[in-house]
Coordinates of C-alpha atoms in Angstrom, one line a residue:
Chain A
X58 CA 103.7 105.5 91.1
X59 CA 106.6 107.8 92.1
X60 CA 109.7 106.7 93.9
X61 CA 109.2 108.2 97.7
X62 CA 106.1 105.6 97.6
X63 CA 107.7 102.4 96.1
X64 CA 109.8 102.8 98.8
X65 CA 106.8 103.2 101.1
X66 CA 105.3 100.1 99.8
X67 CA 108.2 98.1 100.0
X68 CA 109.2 98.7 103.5
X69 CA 105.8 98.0 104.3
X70 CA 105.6 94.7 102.5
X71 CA 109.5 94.0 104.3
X72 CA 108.1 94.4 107.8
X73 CA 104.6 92.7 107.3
X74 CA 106.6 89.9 106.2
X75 CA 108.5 90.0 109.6
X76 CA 111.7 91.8 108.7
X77 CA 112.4 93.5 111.6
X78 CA 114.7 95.6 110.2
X79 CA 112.6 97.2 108.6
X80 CA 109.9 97.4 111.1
X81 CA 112.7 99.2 113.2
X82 CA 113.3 101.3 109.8
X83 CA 110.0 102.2 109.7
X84 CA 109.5 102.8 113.5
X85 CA 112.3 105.3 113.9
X86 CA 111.9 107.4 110.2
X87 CA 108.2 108.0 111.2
X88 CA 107.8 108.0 115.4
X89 CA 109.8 111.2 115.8
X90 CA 107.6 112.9 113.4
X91 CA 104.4 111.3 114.3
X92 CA 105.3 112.8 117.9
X93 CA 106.1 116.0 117.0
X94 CA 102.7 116.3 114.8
X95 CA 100.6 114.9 118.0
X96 CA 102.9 117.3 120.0
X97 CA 101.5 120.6 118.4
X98 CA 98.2 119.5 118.5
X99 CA 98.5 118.5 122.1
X100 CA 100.2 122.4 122.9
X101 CA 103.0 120.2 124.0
X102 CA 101.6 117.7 126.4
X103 CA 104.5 115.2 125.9
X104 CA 103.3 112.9 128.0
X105 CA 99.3 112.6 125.9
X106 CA 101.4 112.9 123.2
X107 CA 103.6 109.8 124.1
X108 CA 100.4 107.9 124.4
X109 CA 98.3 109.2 121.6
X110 CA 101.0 108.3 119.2
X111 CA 101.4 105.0 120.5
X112 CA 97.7 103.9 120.1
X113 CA 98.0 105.7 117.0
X114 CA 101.0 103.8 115.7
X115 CA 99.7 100.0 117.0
X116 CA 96.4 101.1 115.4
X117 CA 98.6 101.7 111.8
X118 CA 100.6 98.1 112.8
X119 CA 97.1 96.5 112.6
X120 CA 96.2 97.7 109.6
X121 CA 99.2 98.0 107.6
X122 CA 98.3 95.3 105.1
X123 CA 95.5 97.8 103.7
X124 CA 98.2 100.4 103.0
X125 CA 98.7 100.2 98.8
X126 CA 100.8 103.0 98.4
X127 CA 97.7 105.5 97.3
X128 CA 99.5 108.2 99.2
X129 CA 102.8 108.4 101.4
X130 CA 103.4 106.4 104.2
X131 CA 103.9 109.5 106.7
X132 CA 100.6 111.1 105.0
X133 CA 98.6 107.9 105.8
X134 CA 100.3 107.4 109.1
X135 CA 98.9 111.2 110.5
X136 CA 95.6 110.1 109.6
X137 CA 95.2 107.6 111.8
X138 CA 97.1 109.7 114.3
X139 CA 94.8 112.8 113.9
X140 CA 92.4 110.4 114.1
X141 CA 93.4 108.8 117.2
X142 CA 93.6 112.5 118.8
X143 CA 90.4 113.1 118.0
X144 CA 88.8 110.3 119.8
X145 CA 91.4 110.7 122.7
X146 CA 90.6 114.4 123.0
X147 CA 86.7 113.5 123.1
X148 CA 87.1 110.4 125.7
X149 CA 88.2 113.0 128.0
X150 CA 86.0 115.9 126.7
X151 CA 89.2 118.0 125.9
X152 CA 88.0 118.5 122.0
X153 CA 87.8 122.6 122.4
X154 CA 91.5 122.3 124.0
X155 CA 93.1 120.0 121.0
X156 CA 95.7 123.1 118.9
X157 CA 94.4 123.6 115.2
X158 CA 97.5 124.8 113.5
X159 CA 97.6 126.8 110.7
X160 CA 98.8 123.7 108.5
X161 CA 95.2 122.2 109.4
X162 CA 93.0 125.3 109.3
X163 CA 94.7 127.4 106.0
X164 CA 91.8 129.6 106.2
X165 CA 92.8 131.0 109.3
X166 CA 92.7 134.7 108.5
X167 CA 94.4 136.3 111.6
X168 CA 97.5 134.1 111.3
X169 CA 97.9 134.6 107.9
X170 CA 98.1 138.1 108.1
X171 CA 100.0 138.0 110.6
X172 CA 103.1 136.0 108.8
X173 CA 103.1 138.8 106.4
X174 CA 104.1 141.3 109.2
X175 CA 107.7 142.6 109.6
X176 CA 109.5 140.5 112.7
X177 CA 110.2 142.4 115.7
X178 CA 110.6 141.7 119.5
X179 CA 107.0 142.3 120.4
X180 CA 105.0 139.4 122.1
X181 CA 102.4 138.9 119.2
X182 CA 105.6 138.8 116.5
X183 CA 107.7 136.0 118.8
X184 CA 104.6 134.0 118.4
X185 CA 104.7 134.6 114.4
X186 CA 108.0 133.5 114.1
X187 CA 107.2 131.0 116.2
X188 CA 104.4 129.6 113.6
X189 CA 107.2 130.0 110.7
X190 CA 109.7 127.9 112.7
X191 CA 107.0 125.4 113.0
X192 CA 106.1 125.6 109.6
X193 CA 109.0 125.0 108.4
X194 CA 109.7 121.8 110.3
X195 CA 106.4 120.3 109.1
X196 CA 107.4 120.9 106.4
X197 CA 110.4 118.6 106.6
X198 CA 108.2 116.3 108.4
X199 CA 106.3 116.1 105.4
X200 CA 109.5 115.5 103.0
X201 CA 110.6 112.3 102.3
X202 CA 112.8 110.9 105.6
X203 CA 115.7 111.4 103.3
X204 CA 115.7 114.8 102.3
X205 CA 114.1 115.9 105.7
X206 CA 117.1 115.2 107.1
X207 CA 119.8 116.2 104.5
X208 CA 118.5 119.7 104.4
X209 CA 118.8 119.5 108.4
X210 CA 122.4 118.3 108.6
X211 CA 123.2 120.9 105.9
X212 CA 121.7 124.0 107.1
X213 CA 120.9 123.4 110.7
X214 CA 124.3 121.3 111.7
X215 CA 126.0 123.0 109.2
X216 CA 127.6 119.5 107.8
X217 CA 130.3 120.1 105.0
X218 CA 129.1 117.5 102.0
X219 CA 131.7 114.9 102.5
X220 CA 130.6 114.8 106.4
X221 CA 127.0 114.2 105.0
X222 CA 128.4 111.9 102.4
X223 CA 130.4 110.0 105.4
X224 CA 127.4 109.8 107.5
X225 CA 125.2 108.0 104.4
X226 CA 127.9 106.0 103.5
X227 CA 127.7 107.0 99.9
X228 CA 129.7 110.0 97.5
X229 CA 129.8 113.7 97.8
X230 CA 128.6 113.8 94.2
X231 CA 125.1 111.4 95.1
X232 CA 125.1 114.1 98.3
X233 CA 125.3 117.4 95.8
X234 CA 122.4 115.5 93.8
X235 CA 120.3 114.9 96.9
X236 CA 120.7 118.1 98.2
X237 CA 119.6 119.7 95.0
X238 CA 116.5 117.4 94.9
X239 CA 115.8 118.0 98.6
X240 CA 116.0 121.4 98.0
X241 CA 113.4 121.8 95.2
X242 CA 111.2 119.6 97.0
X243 CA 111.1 122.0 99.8
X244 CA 110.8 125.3 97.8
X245 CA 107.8 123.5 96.4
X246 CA 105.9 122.2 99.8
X247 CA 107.0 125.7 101.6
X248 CA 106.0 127.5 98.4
X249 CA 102.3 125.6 98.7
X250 CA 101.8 126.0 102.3
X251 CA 102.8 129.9 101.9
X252 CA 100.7 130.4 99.2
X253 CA 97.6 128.8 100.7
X254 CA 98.4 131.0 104.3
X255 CA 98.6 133.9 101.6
X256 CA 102.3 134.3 101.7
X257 CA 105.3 133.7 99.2
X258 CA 108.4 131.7 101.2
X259 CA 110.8 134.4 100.5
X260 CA 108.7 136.7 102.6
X261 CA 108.6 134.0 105.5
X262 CA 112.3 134.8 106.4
X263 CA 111.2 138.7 107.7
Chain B
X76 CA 118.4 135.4 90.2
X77 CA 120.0 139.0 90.8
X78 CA 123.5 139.1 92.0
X79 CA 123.8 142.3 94.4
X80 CA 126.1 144.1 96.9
X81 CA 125.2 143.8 100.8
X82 CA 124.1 147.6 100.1
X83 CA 121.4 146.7 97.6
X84 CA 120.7 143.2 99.4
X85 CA 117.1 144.9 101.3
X86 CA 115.5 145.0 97.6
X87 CA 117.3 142.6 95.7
X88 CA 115.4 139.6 94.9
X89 CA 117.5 136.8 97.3
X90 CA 119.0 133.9 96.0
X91 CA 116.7 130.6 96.4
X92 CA 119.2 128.6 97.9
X93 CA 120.1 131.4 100.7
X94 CA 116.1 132.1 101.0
X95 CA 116.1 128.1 102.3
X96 CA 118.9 128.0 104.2
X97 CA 117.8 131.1 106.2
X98 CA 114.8 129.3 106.8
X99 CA 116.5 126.3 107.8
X100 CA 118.5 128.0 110.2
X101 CA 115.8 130.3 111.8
X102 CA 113.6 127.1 112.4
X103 CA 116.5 125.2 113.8
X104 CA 116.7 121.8 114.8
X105 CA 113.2 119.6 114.5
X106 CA 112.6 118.4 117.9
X107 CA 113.3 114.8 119.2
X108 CA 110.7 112.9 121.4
X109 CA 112.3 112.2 125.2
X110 CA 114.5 108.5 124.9
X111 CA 112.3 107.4 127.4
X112 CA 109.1 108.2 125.3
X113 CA 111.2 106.4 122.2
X114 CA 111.4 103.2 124.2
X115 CA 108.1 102.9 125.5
X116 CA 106.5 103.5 122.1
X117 CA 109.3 100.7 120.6
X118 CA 108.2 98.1 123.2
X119 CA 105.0 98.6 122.8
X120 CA 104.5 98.9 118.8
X121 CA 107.4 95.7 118.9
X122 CA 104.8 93.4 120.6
X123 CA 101.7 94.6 117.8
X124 CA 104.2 94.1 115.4
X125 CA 105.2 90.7 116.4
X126 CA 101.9 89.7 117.5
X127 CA 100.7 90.9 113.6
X128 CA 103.2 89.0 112.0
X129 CA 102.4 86.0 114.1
X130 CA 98.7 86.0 113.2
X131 CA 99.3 86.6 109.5
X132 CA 101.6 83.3 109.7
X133 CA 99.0 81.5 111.3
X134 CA 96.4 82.0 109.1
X135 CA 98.7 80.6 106.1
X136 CA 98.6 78.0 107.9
X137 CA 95.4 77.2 108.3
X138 CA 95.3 77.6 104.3
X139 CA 97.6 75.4 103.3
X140 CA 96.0 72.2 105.5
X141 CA 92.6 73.4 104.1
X142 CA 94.6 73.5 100.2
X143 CA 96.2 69.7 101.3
X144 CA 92.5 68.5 101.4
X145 CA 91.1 70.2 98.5
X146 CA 94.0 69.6 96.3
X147 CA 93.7 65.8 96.9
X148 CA 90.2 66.2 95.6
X149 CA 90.8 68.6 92.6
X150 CA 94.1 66.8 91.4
X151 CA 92.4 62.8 92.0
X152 CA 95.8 61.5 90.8
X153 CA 97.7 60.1 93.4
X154 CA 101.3 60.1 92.4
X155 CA 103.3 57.6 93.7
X156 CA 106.4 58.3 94.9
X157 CA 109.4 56.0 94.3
X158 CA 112.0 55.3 97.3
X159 CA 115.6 56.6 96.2
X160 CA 118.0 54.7 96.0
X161 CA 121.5 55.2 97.4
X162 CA 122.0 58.7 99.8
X163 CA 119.6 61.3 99.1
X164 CA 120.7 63.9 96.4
X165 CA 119.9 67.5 97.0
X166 CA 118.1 68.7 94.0
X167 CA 117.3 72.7 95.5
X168 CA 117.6 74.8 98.0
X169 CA 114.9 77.6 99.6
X170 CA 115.4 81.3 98.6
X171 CA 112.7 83.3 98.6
X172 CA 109.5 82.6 101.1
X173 CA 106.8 84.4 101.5
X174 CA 104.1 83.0 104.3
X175 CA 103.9 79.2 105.3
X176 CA 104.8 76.3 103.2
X177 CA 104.2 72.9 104.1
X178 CA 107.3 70.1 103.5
X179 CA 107.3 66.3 103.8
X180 CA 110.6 65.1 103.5
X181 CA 111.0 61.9 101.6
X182 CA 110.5 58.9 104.2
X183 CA 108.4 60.8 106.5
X184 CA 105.0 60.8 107.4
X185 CA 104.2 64.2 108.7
X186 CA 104.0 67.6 107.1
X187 CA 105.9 70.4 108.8
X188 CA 106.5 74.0 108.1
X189 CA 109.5 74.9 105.6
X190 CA 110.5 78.0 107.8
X191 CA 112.7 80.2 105.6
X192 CA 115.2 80.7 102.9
X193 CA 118.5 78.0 103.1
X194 CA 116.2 75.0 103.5
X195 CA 118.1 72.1 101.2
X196 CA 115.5 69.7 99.5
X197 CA 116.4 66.4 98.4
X198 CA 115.0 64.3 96.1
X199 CA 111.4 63.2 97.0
X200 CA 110.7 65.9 98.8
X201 CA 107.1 67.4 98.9
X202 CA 106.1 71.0 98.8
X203 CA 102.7 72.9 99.7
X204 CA 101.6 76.3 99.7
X205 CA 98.6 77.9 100.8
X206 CA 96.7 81.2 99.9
X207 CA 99.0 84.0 99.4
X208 CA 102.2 82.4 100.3
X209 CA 104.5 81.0 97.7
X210 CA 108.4 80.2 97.2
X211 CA 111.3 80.4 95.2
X212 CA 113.9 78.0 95.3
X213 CA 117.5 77.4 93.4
X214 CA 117.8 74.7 91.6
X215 CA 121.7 75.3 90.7
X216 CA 123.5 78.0 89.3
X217 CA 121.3 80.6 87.0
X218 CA 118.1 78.5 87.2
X219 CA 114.8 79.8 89.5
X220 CA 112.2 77.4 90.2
X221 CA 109.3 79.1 91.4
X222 CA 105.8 77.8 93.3
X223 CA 102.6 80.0 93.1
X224 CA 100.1 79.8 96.3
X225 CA 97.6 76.6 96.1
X226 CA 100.4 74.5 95.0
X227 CA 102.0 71.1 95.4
X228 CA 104.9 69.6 93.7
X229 CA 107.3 67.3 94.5
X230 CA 111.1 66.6 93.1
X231 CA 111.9 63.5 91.6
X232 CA 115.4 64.8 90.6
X233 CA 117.4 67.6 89.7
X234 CA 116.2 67.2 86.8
X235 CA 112.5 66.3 87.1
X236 CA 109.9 67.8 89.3
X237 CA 106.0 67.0 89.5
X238 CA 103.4 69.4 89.5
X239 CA 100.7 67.8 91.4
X240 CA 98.4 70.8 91.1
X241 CA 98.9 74.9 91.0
X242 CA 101.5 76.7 88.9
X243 CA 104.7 76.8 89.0
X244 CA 107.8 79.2 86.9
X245 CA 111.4 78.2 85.5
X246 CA 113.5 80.7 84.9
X247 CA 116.9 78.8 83.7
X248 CA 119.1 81.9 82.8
X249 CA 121.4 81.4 79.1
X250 CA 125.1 81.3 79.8
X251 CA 125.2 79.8 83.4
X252 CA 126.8 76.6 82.4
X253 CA 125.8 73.0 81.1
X254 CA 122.9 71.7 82.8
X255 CA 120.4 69.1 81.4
X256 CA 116.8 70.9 81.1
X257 CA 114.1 70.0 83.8
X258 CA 110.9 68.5 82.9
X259 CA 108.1 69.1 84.8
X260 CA 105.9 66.5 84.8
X261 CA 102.2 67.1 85.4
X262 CA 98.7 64.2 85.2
X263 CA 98.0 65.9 81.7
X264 CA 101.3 66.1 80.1
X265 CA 104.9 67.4 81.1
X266 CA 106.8 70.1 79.4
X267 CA 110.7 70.3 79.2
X268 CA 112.9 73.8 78.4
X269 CA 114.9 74.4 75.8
X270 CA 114.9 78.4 76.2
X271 CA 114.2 79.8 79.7
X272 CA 111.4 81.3 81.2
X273 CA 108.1 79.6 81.8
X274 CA 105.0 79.2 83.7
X275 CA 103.3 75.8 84.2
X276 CA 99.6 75.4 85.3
X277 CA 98.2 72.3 85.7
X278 CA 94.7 72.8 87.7
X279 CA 90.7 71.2 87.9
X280 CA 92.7 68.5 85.0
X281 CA 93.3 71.3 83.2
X282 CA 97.1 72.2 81.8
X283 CA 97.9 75.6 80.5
X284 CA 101.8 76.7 79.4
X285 CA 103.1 80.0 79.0
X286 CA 106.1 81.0 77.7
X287 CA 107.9 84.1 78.6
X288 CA 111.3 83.9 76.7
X289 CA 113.0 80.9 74.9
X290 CA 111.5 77.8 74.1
X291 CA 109.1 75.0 75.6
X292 CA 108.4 71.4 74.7
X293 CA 105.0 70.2 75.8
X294 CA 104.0 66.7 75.9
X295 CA 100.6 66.0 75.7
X296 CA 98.8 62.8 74.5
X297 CA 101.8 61.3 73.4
X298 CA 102.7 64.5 70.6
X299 CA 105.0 66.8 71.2
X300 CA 104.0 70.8 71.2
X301 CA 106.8 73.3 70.7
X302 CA 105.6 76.8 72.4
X303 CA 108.0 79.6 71.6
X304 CA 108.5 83.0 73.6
X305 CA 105.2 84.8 73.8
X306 CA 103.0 81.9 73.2
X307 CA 100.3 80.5 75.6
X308 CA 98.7 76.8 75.3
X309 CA 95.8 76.0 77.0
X310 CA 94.3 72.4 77.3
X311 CA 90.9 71.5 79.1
X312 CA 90.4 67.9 80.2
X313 CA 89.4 65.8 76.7
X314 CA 89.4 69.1 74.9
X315 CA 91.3 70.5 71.8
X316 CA 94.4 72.6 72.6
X317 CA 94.4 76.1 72.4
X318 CA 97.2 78.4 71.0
X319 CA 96.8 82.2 72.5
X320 CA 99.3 85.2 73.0
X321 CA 100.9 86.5 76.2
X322 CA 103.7 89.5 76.5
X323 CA 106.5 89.3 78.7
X324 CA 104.8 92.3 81.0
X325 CA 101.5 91.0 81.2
X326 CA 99.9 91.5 84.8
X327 CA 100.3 88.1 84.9
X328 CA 103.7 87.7 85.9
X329 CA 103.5 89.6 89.3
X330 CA 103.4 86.4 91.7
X331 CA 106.9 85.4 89.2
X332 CA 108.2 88.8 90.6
X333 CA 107.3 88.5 93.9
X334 CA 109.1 85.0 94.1
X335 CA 112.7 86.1 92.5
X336 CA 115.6 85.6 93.8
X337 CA 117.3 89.1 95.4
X338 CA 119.9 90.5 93.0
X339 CA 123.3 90.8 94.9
X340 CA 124.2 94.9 93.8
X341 CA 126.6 95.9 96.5
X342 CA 129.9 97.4 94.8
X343 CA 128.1 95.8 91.0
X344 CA 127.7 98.5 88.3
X345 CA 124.1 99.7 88.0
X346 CA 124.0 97.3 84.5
X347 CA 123.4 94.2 86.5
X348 CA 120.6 95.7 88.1
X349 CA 118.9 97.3 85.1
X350 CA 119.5 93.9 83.4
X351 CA 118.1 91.7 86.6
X352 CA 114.7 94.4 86.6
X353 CA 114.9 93.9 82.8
X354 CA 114.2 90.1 83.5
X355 CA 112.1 89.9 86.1
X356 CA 110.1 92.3 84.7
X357 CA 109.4 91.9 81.3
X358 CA 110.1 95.5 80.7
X359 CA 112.9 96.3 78.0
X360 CA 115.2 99.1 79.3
X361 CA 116.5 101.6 77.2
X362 CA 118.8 104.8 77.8
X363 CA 117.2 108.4 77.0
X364 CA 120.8 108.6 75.0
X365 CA 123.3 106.4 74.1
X366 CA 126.4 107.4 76.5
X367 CA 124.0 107.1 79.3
X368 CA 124.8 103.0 79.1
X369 CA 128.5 103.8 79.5
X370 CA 127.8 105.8 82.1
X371 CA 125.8 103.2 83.7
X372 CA 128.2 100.6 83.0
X373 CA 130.2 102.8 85.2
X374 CA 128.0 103.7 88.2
X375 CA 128.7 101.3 91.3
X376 CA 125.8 101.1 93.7
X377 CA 126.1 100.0 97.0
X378 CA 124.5 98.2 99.7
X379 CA 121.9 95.8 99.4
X380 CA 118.2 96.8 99.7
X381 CA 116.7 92.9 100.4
X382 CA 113.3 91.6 98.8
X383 CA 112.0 94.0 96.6
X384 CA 110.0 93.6 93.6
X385 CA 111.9 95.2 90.4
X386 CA 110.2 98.2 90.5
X387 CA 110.9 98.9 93.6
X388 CA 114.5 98.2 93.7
X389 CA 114.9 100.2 90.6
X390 CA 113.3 103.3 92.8
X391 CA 115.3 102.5 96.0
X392 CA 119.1 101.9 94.0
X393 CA 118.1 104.7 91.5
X394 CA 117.8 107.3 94.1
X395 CA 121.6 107.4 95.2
X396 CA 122.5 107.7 91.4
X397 CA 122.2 109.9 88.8
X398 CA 119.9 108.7 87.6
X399 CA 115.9 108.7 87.0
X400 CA 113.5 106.3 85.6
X401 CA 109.8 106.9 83.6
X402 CA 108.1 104.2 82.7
X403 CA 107.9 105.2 78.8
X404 CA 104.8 102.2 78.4
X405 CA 103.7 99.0 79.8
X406 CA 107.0 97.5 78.1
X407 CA 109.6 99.9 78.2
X408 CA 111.5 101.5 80.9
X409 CA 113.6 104.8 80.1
X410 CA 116.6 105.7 81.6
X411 CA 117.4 109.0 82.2
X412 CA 120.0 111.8 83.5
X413 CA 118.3 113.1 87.0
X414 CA 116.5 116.5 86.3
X415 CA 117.1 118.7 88.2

């Protein structure tokens, strides 16, 4: 069993025993991506979204004894969600107007071509990049909570190491390390969504 | 990777690293749902997770008082339980609970629920557990008394429990001072330590020992069995007894893991860890090359990660080291530089 699920399973097992620590762990690592995945599929209706992930997430409370670590938490998490946006999109006989993003649907020709277009300002190509940016925050949604957010403070906040270190409360050498593994972890999940949209990641920054 | 000037940099191949970060930087910033949105979805999933919790409690509950009748029939050996005399001594304290367990306090007439870990037992004290709860308690410095669900016992002493029916696990750690060895005492015989680590079963009459390091002393019928590390000896009501094998990481052993006490790591070198998991889980440890101990003798973890079952603090400390682990067999754990 790899690591990034042993640590699943034992938060899990933590807040089923009534830690709520962990429960409050587990809430805010996986609501803000939750949302965000019901938000795309929603075309931004934050306010379905609110509510979808919420049944969604006290549906997963319920059953959280049957999780046993066959996949990721976050992975087992958005299928209940989808899921629960399903049923909430056929309640109100919305089905044709729930999103199917590329990272559902990777056969979907069009947009795959598309990517592999040079970027300009035109309409259609602010939508491409659009889809990349998205991409590439699923794709940190899908990384472990840990190097989701590493990478982010890096790159996107533009952290030095010992601000990242200071932040985790550990050393600028366990930072370097985690960055590294962070890193390869998402060369290899943007290199597999690319590849099954048809397009290598060094291409996505064009 | 190809190293080239600004001039050349529209057909060079980029850098990895770079080819991320640009990513990274294009995408920006993941969005955050509204605070508002946050607390609402809190409140909410708070009260299913409360209300969860609170139904899982209550159904070990209903367990035990339906294990109180049927262990009454199954064990059909009433122990009786002397009055102390003089103030009563504290023989444990709780650590390590997991669902409802039942305690009668010596003197009293009604069974009530344990609650958690710092409960101090005195002597003539009952415990119960239902299905899938169990508890560890400390018995004094470097010895782990352990109860498995289904079970009953009672202390006598510090020195002498009874197992009344279930299973129960010593783990009395070598080189934590003098201490006289504690005998559990069962309807079918009693066994008493002289090594460390040991489970007890004594179940429909039945008695069954097994021994997972050290040595055990079982008396049976009057004779005295020795049972060394590795050894298993099963004994049905009026029948022979019955010598078989068991391996420090046999499957066996999980509920032993589940019950152990937490291992204190903050600002400790990663060695205590590795030789807590080493313990608890029967697993030998070994280093993919020598200097790698040293090393580890050197690495200082910090904060403390709670209840987690050796594996799983091995994966949660492990990943702010580094280090890696494999798990070489079903008895060996290999430690390894982090590849990168």
């Amino acid at each position: 069993m790899s690591e990034p699920v042993n640590l699943d399973k034992a938060l899990v097992r933590r807040a089923l025993a009534g830690d709520e620590r962990a429960f409050r762990s587990m809430f805010d690592q996986y609501f803000p991506r939750l949302y965000r995945f019901a938000l795309v599929r929603l075309d931004g209706d934050q306010e379905t979204a609110k509510d979808v992930v919420q049944q969604a997430f006290c549906k997963a409370i319920e059953r959280l004894d049957t999780y046993r670590g066959e996949a990721p938490l976050y992975a087992w998490l958005c299928r209940i969600c989808r899921n629960t946006l399903i049923d909430h999109c056929r309640r109100r006989g919305r089905e044709s107007q729930m999103v199917m993003p590329i990272e559902d649907n990777m056969q979907i020709r069009a947009v795959m071509e598309a990517l592999s277009a040079a970027a300009g300002d035109e309409p259609e190509n602010r939508a491409r990049q659009r889809d990349v940016r998205r991409l590439v925050q699923t794709t940190l949604d899908y990384l472990p909570t840990h190097y989701g957010n590493v990478l982010e403070w890096k790159y996107v906040e533009g952290l030095s190491v010992k601000e990242i270190a200071a932040r985790m409360d550990t050393g600028p050498k366990a930072v370097e390390s985690l960055l590294t593994r962070a890193r390869n972890a998402f060369r290899e999940a943007a290199g597999a969504v690319g590849s099954a949209a048809g397009i290598p990641a060094a291409n996505m920054e064009r | 990777m190809n190293e080239n000037s600004d001039k050349d940099r529209a057909v060079c191949i980029p850098d990895d690293r770079d080819v991320i970060a640009k990513l990274l930087q294009t995408a920006g910033s993941r969005e955050e749902p509204p605070s508002e949105a946050y607390e609402q979805v809190l409140a909410a999933t708070t009260l299913a997770w409360r209300d969860k919790v609170r139904r899982n409690r209550r159904r070990r509950v209903f367990a035990v008082a339906a294990a109180v009748a049927s262990v009454a029939v199954i064990a059909g050996v009433i122990l009786r339980q002397p009055a102390p005399v003089g103030p009563p001594v504290q023989v444990a304290t709780s650590d390590h609970v997991i669902g409802d367990i039942a305690v009668l306090a010596n003197g009293e007439s009604d069974w009530r629920s344990l609650g958690g870990p710092g409960f101090s037992l005195v002597a003539g004290a009952r415990l119960r557990t239902g299905d899938e709860s169990g508890i560890g308690v400390l018995m004094g410095p470097g010895v782990s008394f352990r109860v498995d669900e289904s079970s009953e016992v009672w202390f006598e002493t510090p020195a002498r429990i009874h197992l009344v029916a279930g299973t129960v696990y010593l783990d009395s750690k070598p080189g934590t001072g003098e201490r006289a060895p504690v005998e559990i005492i069962t309807a079918a015989g009693s066994a008493r330590h002289i090594g460390t680590q040991y489970e007890l079963r004594y179940k429909d009459g039945g008695l069954r020992l097994r021994v997972r390091e050290g040595r055990v002393m079982l008396r049976h019928d009057g004779a005295d069995l020795p049972a060394d590390e590795g050894v298993q000896l099963s004994i049905e009501p009026d029948g022979p007894v019955e010598e078989s094998t068991v391996t420090r990481h046999d499957a066996d052993w999980a509920w032993v893991q589940a019950l152990a006490p937490a291992p204190y790591v903050s600002d400790q070198s990663l060695t205590g860890l590795l030789e807590w998991v080493e313990r608890e889980s029967g697993r030998d440890v070994h280093f993919a090359r020598p200097e790698l101990r040293d090393k580890a003798a050197r690495t200082i973890l910090h904060g403390n990660r709670g209840r987690l079952l050796p594996m799983e603090a091995l994966a949660v400390m492990l990943q702010t080291t580094d280090f890696q682990y494999t798990v070489a067999s079903d008895s060996e754990i290999l430690i390894e530089e982090r590849r990168y």
